CSV table of C-alpha atoms in Angstrom, one decimal:
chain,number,residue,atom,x,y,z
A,1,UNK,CA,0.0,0.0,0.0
A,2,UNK,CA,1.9,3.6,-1.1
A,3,UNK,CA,2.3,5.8,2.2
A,4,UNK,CA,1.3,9.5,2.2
A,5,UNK,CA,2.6,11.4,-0.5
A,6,UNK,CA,2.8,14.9,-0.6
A,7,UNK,CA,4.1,17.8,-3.3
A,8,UNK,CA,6.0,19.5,-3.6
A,9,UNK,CA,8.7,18.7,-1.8
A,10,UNK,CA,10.5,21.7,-1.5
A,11,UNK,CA,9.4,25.5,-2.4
A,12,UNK,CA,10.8,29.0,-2.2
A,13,UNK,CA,8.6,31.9,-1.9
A,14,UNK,CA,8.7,35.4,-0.8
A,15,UNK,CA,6.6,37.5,2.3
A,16,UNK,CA,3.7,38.3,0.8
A,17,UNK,CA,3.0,35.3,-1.7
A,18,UNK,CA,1.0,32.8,-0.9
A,19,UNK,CA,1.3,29.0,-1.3
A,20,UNK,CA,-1.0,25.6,-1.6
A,21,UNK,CA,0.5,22.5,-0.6
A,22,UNK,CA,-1.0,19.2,-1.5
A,23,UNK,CA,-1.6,15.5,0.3
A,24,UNK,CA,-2.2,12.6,-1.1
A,25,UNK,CA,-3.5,9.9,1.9
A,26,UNK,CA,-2.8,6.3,2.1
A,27,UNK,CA,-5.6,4.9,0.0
A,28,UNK,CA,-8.7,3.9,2.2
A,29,UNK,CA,-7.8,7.0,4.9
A,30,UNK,CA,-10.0,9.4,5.1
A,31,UNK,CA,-8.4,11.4,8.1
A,32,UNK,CA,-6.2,13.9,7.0
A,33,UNK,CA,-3.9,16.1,9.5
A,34,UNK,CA,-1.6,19.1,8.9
A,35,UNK,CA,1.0,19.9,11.3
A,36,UNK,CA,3.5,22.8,11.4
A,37,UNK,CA,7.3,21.7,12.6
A,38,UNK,CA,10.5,24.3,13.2
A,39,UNK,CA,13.1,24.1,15.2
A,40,UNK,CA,11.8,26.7,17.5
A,41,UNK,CA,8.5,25.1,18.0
A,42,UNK,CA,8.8,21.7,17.0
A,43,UNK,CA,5.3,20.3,15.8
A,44,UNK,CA,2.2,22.0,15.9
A,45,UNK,CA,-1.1,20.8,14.9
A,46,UNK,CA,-2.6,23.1,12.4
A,47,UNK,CA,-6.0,21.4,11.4
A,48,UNK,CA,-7.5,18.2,10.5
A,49,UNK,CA,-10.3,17.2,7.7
A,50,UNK,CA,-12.2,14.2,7.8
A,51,UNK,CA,-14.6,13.6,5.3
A,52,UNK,CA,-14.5,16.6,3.5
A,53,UNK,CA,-14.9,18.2,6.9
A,54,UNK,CA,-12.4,20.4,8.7
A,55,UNK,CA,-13.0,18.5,12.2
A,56,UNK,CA,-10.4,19.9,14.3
A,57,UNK,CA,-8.2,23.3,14.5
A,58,UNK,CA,-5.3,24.1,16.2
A,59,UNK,CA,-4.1,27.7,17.2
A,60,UNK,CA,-2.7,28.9,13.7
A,61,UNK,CA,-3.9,32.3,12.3
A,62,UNK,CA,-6.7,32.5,9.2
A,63,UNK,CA,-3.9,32.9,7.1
A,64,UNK,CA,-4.0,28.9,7.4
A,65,UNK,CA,-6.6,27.5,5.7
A,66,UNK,CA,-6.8,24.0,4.1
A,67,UNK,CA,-9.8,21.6,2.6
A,68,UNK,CA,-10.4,18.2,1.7
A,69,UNK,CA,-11.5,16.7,-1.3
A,70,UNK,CA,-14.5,13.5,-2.2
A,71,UNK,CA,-11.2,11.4,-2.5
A,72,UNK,CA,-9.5,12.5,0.8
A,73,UNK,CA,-6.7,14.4,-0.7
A,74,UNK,CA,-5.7,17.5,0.7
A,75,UNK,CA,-4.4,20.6,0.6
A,76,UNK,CA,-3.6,23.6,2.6
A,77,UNK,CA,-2.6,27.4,2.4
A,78,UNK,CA,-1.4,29.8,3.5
A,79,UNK,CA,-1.7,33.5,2.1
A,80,UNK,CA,0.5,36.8,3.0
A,81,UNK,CA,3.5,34.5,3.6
A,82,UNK,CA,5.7,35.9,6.6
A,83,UNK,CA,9.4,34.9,7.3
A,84,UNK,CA,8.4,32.7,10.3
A,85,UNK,CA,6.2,30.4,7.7
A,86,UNK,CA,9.3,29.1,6.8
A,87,UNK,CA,8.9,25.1,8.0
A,88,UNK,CA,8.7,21.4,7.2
A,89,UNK,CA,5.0,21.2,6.2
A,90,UNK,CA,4.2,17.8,7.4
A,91,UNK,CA,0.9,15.8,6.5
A,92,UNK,CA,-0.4,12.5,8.2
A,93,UNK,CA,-3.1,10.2,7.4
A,94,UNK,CA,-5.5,8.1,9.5
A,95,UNK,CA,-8.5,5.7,9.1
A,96,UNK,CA,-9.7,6.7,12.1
A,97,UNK,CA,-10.2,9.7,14.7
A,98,UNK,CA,-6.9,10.9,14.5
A,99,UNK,CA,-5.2,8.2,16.2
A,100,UNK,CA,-2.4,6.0,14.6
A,101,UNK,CA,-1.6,8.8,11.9
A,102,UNK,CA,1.2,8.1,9.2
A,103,UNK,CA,2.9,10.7,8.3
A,104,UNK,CA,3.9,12.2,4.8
A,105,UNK,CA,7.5,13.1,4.1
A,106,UNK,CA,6.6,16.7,4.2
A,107,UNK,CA,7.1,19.8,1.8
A,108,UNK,CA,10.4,21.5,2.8
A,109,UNK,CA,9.0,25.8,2.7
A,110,UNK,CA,11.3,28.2,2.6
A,111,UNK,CA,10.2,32.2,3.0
A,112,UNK,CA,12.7,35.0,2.1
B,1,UNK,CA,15.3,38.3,16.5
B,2,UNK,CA,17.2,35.7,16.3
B,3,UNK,CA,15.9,32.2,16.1
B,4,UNK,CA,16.1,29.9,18.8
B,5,UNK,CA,16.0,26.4,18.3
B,6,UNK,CA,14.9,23.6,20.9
B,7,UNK,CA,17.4,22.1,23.1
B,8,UNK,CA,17.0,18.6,22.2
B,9,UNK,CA,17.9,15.9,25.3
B,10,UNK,CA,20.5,14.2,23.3
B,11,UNK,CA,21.0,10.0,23.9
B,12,UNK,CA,24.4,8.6,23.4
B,13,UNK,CA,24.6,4.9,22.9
B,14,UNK,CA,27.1,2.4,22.1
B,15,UNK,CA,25.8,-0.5,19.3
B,16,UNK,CA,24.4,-3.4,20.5
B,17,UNK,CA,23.7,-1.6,23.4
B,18,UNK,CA,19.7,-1.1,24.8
B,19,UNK,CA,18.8,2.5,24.8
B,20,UNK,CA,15.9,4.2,26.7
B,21,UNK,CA,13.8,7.5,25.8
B,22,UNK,CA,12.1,8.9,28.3
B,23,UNK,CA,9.0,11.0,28.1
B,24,UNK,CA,6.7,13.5,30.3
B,25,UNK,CA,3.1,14.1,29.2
B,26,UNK,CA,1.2,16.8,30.1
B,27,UNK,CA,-2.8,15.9,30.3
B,28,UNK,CA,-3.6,13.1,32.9
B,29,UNK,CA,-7.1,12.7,30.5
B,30,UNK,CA,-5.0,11.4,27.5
B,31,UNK,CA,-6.0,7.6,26.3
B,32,UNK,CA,-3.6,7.2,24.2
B,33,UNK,CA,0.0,7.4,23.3
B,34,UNK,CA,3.0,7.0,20.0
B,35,UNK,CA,6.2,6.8,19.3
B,36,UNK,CA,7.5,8.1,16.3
B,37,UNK,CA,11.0,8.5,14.8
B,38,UNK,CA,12.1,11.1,12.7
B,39,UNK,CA,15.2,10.7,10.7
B,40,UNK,CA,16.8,13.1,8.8
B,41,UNK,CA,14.6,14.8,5.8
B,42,UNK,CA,12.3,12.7,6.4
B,43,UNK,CA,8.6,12.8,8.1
B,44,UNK,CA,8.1,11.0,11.6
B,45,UNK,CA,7.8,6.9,11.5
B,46,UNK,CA,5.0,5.4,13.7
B,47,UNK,CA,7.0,2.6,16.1
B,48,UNK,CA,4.8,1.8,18.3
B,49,UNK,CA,1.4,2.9,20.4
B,50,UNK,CA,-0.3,2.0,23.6
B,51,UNK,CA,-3.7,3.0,25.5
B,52,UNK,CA,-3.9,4.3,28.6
B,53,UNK,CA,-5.4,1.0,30.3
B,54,UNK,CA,-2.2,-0.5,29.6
B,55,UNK,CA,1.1,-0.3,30.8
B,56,UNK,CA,3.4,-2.2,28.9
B,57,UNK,CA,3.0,-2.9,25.1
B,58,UNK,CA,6.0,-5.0,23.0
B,59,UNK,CA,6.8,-4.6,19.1
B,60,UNK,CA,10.0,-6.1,17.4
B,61,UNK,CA,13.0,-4.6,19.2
B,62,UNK,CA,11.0,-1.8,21.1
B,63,UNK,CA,9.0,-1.6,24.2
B,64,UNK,CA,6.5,1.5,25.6
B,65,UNK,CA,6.0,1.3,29.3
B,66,UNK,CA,3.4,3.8,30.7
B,67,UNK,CA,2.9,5.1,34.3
B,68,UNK,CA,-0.2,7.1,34.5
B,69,UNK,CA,0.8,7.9,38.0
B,70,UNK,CA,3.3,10.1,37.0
B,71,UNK,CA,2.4,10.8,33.2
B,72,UNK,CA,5.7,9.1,31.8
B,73,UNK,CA,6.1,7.6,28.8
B,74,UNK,CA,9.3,5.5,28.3
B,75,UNK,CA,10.6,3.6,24.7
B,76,UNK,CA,13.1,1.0,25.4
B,77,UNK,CA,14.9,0.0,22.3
B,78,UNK,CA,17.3,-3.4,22.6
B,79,UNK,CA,20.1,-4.1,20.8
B,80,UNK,CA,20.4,-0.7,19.4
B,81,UNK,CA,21.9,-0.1,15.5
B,82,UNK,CA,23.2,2.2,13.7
B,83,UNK,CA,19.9,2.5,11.9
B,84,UNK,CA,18.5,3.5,15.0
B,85,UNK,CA,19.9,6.8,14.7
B,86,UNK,CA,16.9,9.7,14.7
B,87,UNK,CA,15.5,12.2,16.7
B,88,UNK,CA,12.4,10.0,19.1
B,89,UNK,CA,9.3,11.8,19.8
B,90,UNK,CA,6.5,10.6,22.4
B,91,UNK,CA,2.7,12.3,21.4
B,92,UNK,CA,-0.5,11.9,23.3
B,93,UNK,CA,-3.8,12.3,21.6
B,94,UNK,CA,-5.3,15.8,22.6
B,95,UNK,CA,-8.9,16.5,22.9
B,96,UNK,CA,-9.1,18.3,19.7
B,97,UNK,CA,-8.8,14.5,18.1
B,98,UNK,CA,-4.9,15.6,17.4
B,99,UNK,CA,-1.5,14.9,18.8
B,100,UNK,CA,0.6,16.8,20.9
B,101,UNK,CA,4.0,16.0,20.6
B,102,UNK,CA,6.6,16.5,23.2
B,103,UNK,CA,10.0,17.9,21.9
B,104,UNK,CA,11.6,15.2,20.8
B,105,UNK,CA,15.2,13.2,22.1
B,106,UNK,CA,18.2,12.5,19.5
B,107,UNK,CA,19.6,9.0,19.3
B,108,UNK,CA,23.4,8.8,18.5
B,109,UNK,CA,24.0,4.9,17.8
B,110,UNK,CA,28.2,4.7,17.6
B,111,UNK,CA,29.4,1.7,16.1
């Protein structure tokens, strides 16, 4: 079974661009979660869609928005890109609430 | 300002050796618990989980022990490799149907 995919894997944009990042679950999943990790922070949940349905939401501002698709896939944005954006963009997948989530390899952003 | 990263507890081992990652969570409400490893460029690996009405759970080289008493969390790895080299994190589901992860421990495996 192929894991979580997501693209792209790396980016470079500038403050004040935005930027959609996509997920692909493992096939069958239809819980899809977003996390934010840095090295200041470490990793943050930023939301979570199940069934088309954004279920859960962690404390990111607006600027973080994301949906879900009829065949779970994902994606997530973020507009009016500021320096501190600049993260591993991590995705994980799970066939149930949340729990036992695979993750994605991430998308690699960069913000200059 | 200038960025600060986290001060990751660092775990030195010798090969062969059995290494142990310890863990504190934070909500005595949590039901459930993960392991993941993260290596280099890469996204975190599920190892292992447990609930909380147990206290012991066994994969293939890697044991969780939990004690809800004191809200540790502990991965015991035997006969540690090289390939065992990664930075450990311990999560606990949060109410909001997500995990919260702690900060995370490197593993050093030296051959």
């Amino acid at each position: 079974k192929a894991g979580v995919t997501q693209t792209p894997r790396y980016l470079i944009k500038t403050r004040g661009q935005q930027v959609t990042l996509s997920c692909s679950p493992i096939s069958g999943h239809r819980s899809v979660s977003w996390y934010q990790q840095t090295p200041g922070q470490g990793l943050q949940f930023l939301f979570e869609y199940f069934s088309e349905t954004q279920r859960n939401k962690g404390n990111f501002p607006g600027r973080f928005s994301g949906r879900q698709f009829s065949n779970s896939r994902s994606e997530m944005n973020v507009s009016t890109l500021e320096l501190g954006d600049s993260a591993l963009y991590l995705c994980a997948s799970s066939s149930t609430a949340a729990l036992e989530q695979f993750f994605g390899p991430g998308t690699r952003l960069t913000v200059l | 300002g200038e960025s600060v990263g986290l001060h990751l507890p660092t775990l030195s081992v010798q090969e062969g050796d059995n290494s142990i990652i310890n863990c504190a969570y934070s909500n005595s409400a949590s039901d459930y618990f993960i392991w993941y490893k993260q290596e280099s460029g890469k996204g975190p690996q599920f190892i292992i989980d447990i609930r909380s009405n147990m206290d012991k759970r066994q994969g293939q080289r890697v044991t969780v022990l939990l004690n809800k008493t004191v809200k540790h969390l502990s991965l015991q790895i035997a006969a540690t490799q090289p390939g065992d080299s990664a930075v450990y994190f311990c999560a606990e589901g949060g109410s909001q149907g997500n995990l919260i992860f702690g900060k995370g421990t490197k593993l050093s495996v030296k051959p």
